[in-house]
mmCIF file of C-alpha atoms in Angstrom:
data_model
loop_
_atom_site.group_PDB
_atom_site.id
_atom_site.type_symbol
_atom_site.label_atom_id
_atom_site.label_comp_id
_atom_site.label_asym_id
_atom_site.label_seq_id
_atom_site.Cartn_x
_atom_site.Cartn_y
_atom_site.Cartn_z
ATOM 1 C CA MET A 1 112.329 102.061 67.774
ATOM 2 C CA GLU A 2 114.712 103.829 69.466
ATOM 3 C CA SER A 3 114.817 105.638 72.845
ATOM 4 C CA LYS A 4 116.309 109.249 72.798
ATOM 5 C CA ILE A 5 116.842 111.026 76.347
ATOM 6 C CA CYS A 6 116.356 114.771 76.061
ATOM 7 C CA SER A 7 119.349 116.569 78.372
ATOM 8 C CA LYS A 8 117.160 119.361 78.964
ATOM 9 C CA ARG A 9 116.813 119.337 83.199
ATOM 10 C CA ILE A 10 114.504 121.195 84.593
ATOM 11 C CA THR A 11 115.324 122.731 88.553
ATOM 12 C CA ILE A 12 112.686 123.474 90.744
ATOM 13 C CA LEU A 13 114.111 125.886 93.255
ATOM 14 C CA PRO A 14 112.932 125.288 96.492
ATOM 15 C CA THR A 15 110.287 127.772 98.437
ATOM 16 C CA PRO A 16 109.974 127.764 102.055
ATOM 17 C CA LYS A 17 107.526 124.851 101.585
ATOM 18 C CA LYS A 18 109.270 122.735 98.860
ATOM 19 C CA SER A 19 112.434 120.798 98.317
ATOM 20 C CA ILE A 20 114.353 120.886 95.039
ATOM 21 C CA LYS A 21 113.217 118.572 92.501
ATOM 22 C CA GLU A 22 114.488 117.983 89.236
ATOM 23 C CA ALA A 23 113.041 116.685 86.442
ATOM 24 C CA ALA A 24 113.834 115.961 82.982
ATOM 25 C CA LEU A 25 112.448 115.627 79.205
ATOM 26 C CA ILE A 26 112.242 112.072 78.175
ATOM 27 C CA ASP A 27 110.717 110.838 74.742
ATOM 28 C CA ASN A 28 108.384 114.154 75.311
ATOM 29 C CA GLU A 29 107.143 112.958 78.957
ATOM 30 C CA ILE A 30 107.972 114.950 81.543
ATOM 31 C CA TRP A 31 109.580 112.656 84.454
ATOM 32 C CA VAL A 32 110.780 114.366 87.705
ATOM 33 C CA PHE A 33 113.701 112.527 90.303
ATOM 34 C CA GLY A 34 114.125 111.598 93.919
ATOM 35 C CA VAL A 35 109.963 111.622 95.146
ATOM 36 C CA ASP A 36 109.629 109.513 97.759
ATOM 37 C CA GLY A 37 105.842 108.352 97.263
ATOM 38 C CA THR A 38 105.235 108.232 100.761
ATOM 39 C CA ASN A 39 105.565 111.524 101.567
ATOM 40 C CA ALA A 40 102.902 114.039 100.193
ATOM 41 C CA SER A 41 105.190 117.371 99.486
ATOM 42 C CA HIS A 42 107.202 115.265 97.263
ATOM 43 C CA ILE A 43 104.179 113.974 95.444
ATOM 44 C CA ILE A 44 102.596 117.783 95.584
ATOM 45 C CA ASP A 45 106.283 119.064 93.869
ATOM 46 C CA ALA A 46 105.659 116.487 91.276
ATOM 47 C CA VAL A 47 102.373 117.133 90.372
ATOM 48 C CA THR A 48 103.167 121.151 90.620
ATOM 49 C CA ILE A 49 105.551 120.295 87.937
ATOM 50 C CA ALA A 50 103.419 118.185 85.534
ATOM 51 C CA THR A 51 100.775 120.693 85.749
ATOM 52 C CA GLN A 52 102.925 123.208 84.330
ATOM 53 C CA PHE A 53 104.627 120.859 81.829
ATOM 54 C CA TYR A 54 101.200 119.701 80.712
ATOM 55 C CA GLN A 55 99.302 122.717 81.162
ATOM 56 C CA VAL A 56 96.715 121.031 83.176
ATOM 57 C CA LYS A 57 94.868 120.738 86.095
ATOM 58 C CA PRO A 58 96.479 118.976 89.121
ATOM 59 C CA LYS A 59 92.779 116.370 89.156
ATOM 60 C CA ASP A 60 93.720 115.442 85.897
ATOM 61 C CA ILE A 61 97.273 114.200 86.724
ATOM 62 C CA LEU A 62 96.048 112.666 90.194
ATOM 63 C CA SER A 63 92.647 111.040 89.307
ATOM 64 C CA ASN A 64 93.657 107.641 88.257
ATOM 65 C CA ILE A 65 96.963 106.714 89.674
ATOM 66 C CA TYR A 66 98.583 103.465 88.809
ATOM 67 C CA ILE A 67 101.183 101.282 90.971
ATOM 68 C CA LYS A 68 102.761 98.395 90.073
ATOM 69 C CA ASN A 69 104.828 96.145 92.919
ATOM 70 C CA LEU A 70 105.843 98.498 95.326
ATOM 71 C CA ASN A 71 108.513 97.001 97.489
ATOM 72 C CA VAL A 72 110.806 98.286 100.222
ATOM 73 C CA GLU A 73 114.806 98.751 98.891
ATOM 74 C CA GLY A 74 117.164 96.635 99.845
ATOM 75 C CA GLN A 75 114.814 93.735 100.673
ATOM 76 C CA ASN A 76 116.540 90.583 100.838
ATOM 77 C CA GLU A 77 114.779 87.709 98.823
ATOM 78 C CA GLY A 78 115.942 85.358 101.447
ATOM 79 C CA ASN A 79 112.881 85.633 103.928
ATOM 80 C CA MET A 80 109.938 86.119 102.156
ATOM 81 C CA PRO A 81 107.503 86.450 105.348
ATOM 82 C CA LEU A 82 109.758 89.162 107.101
ATOM 83 C CA LEU A 83 108.919 91.457 103.457
ATOM 84 C CA VAL A 84 104.874 91.819 104.099
ATOM 85 C CA LYS A 85 104.975 93.981 106.881
ATOM 86 C CA PRO A 86 107.391 96.464 105.566
ATOM 87 C CA ASN A 87 105.417 96.335 102.107
ATOM 88 C CA MET A 88 102.057 96.745 104.191
ATOM 89 C CA SER A 89 103.508 99.937 105.558
ATOM 90 C CA LEU A 90 105.175 101.143 102.143
ATOM 91 C CA TYR A 91 101.085 100.773 100.758
ATOM 92 C CA GLU A 92 99.387 102.345 103.137
ATOM 93 C CA ASN A 93 101.923 105.440 103.719
ATOM 94 C CA THR A 94 101.775 105.754 100.002
ATOM 95 C CA THR A 95 98.099 106.042 100.324
ATOM 96 C CA ARG A 96 98.156 108.456 102.605
ATOM 97 C CA ALA A 97 100.318 110.816 100.746
ATOM 98 C CA LEU A 98 98.164 110.912 97.799
ATOM 99 C CA ILE A 99 95.037 111.888 99.986
ATOM 100 C CA GLY A 100 97.599 114.637 101.401
ATOM 101 C CA THR A 101 98.472 115.576 97.868
ATOM 102 C CA CYS A 102 94.442 115.343 96.828
ATOM 103 C CA ASN A 103 93.497 117.733 100.187
ATOM 104 C CA HIS A 104 96.739 119.987 98.975
ATOM 105 C CA PHE A 105 95.118 120.498 95.580
ATOM 106 C CA GLY A 106 91.294 120.773 97.077
ATOM 107 C CA ILE A 107 90.428 117.518 95.327
ATOM 108 C CA GLN A 108 87.364 115.507 96.132
ATOM 109 C CA PRO A 109 86.975 112.134 96.290
ATOM 110 C CA GLY A 110 86.470 109.886 92.912
ATOM 111 C CA ILE A 111 90.384 109.553 92.676
ATOM 112 C CA ASN A 112 91.642 105.894 92.138
ATOM 113 C CA ILE A 113 94.341 104.141 92.646
ATOM 114 C CA HIS A 114 95.050 100.757 90.563
ATOM 115 C CA VAL A 115 97.805 98.426 91.913
ATOM 116 C CA TYR A 116 98.848 95.849 89.378
ATOM 117 C CA SER A 117 100.272 93.243 91.844
ATOM 118 C CA SER A 118 101.737 90.016 90.919
ATOM 119 C CA SER A 119 98.990 86.792 91.534
ATOM 120 C CA ILE A 120 101.627 85.004 93.602
ATOM 121 C CA ASN A 121 103.516 88.071 95.651
ATOM 122 C CA PRO A 122 105.547 86.245 98.497
ATOM 123 C CA LYS A 123 105.929 90.011 99.262
ATOM 124 C CA ILE A 124 102.159 91.070 99.891
ATOM 125 C CA SER A 125 98.731 88.324 99.527
ATOM 126 C CA LYS A 126 95.695 90.397 98.112
ATOM 127 C CA SER A 127 94.194 89.992 101.925
ATOM 128 C CA GLU A 128 97.491 91.720 102.921
ATOM 129 C CA LEU A 129 97.242 94.643 100.597
ATOM 130 C CA HIS A 130 93.939 95.085 100.292
ATOM 131 C CA GLN A 131 94.059 95.723 104.482
ATOM 132 C CA ALA A 132 97.054 98.005 103.847
ATOM 133 C CA LEU A 133 94.915 100.130 101.203
ATOM 134 C CA ARG A 134 92.133 100.477 103.531
ATOM 135 C CA ALA A 135 94.714 101.387 106.294
ATOM 136 C CA GLY A 136 95.789 104.115 104.432
ATOM 137 C CA GLY A 137 92.275 106.084 103.784
ATOM 138 C CA THR A 138 90.227 104.149 101.103
ATOM 139 C CA LYS A 139 87.193 103.536 101.071
ATOM 140 C CA SER A 140 86.709 100.290 98.641
ATOM 141 C CA VAL A 141 89.347 98.117 97.530
ATOM 142 C CA GLU A 142 88.332 95.785 94.272
ATOM 143 C CA THR A 143 90.210 93.279 92.326
ATOM 144 C CA ASP A 144 89.207 92.993 88.946
ATOM 145 C CA SER A 145 88.302 89.188 87.966
ATOM 146 C CA ARG A 146 90.467 88.876 84.957
ATOM 147 C CA LYS A 147 93.876 87.665 85.556
ATOM 148 C CA ILE A 148 96.933 90.184 83.292
ATOM 149 C CA ARG A 149 99.060 88.113 81.195
ATOM 150 C CA HIS A 150 102.633 89.893 80.315
ATOM 151 C CA LYS A 151 105.918 89.006 80.292
ATOM 152 C CA VAL A 152 108.848 90.766 82.930
ATOM 153 C CA GLY A 153 112.136 90.719 81.499
ATOM 154 C CA SER A 154 115.305 91.412 82.434
ATOM 155 C CA ASN A 155 117.360 94.729 82.735
ATOM 156 C CA ASN A 156 120.015 93.232 80.071
ATOM 157 C CA GLY A 157 116.186 93.033 77.809
ATOM 158 C CA GLN A 158 117.268 89.565 76.718
ATOM 159 C CA ASP A 159 115.352 87.210 79.143
ATOM 160 C CA SER A 160 111.449 86.981 80.298
ATOM 161 C CA VAL A 161 109.118 85.158 82.052
ATOM 162 C CA PRO A 162 105.135 85.195 82.113
ATOM 163 C CA LEU A 163 103.919 87.096 84.650
ATOM 164 C CA VAL A 164 100.363 86.739 85.896
ATOM 165 C CA SER A 165 98.759 89.729 87.875
ATOM 166 C CA ASN A 166 95.895 90.736 89.250
ATOM 167 C CA LEU A 167 94.758 94.586 89.172
ATOM 168 C CA HIS A 168 93.152 95.672 92.550
ATOM 169 C CA VAL A 169 91.363 99.223 92.680
ATOM 170 C CA ALA A 170 91.320 101.373 95.164
ATOM 171 C CA SER A 171 88.941 104.472 95.641
ATOM 172 C CA LEU A 172 90.276 107.158 97.749
ATOM 173 C CA GLY A 173 87.951 108.357 101.281
ATOM 174 C CA PHE A 174 88.544 111.491 102.454
#
């Protein structure tokens, strides 16, 4: 099945507390661009756009959040141990931003963050990931005992390798 991109773009004009966000309808989904996941106001803007598009409540968008392998931009693969602390900070700050977003919308506990991470991820281990999520404000973090097996492909769509991932579930505590 061929993917079709709709050129219809939506621009949300800034108000004193909002930034300009662009969104587009892609394959009948709303995609919001320019969102910094460590910035609560960016997430708030994206959730606002999604709630307007899908005509749902913010809790419907935020009740289960899925993240796959967050990594700091521009990382050099050469020295993996140096990548751990920036990635821990990224997970911690993303968690804090999600808590700030939930507080903005008046959403109480019951929000889960599901993180998929390679079981051999040299950029952040399981224990470091759990530590970062807790430092960001989660009240608990658990790892599913089952391993998720999938293929990871290249951008050219031709090459792929098998990968085993863990699913970590963190409950926000605020």
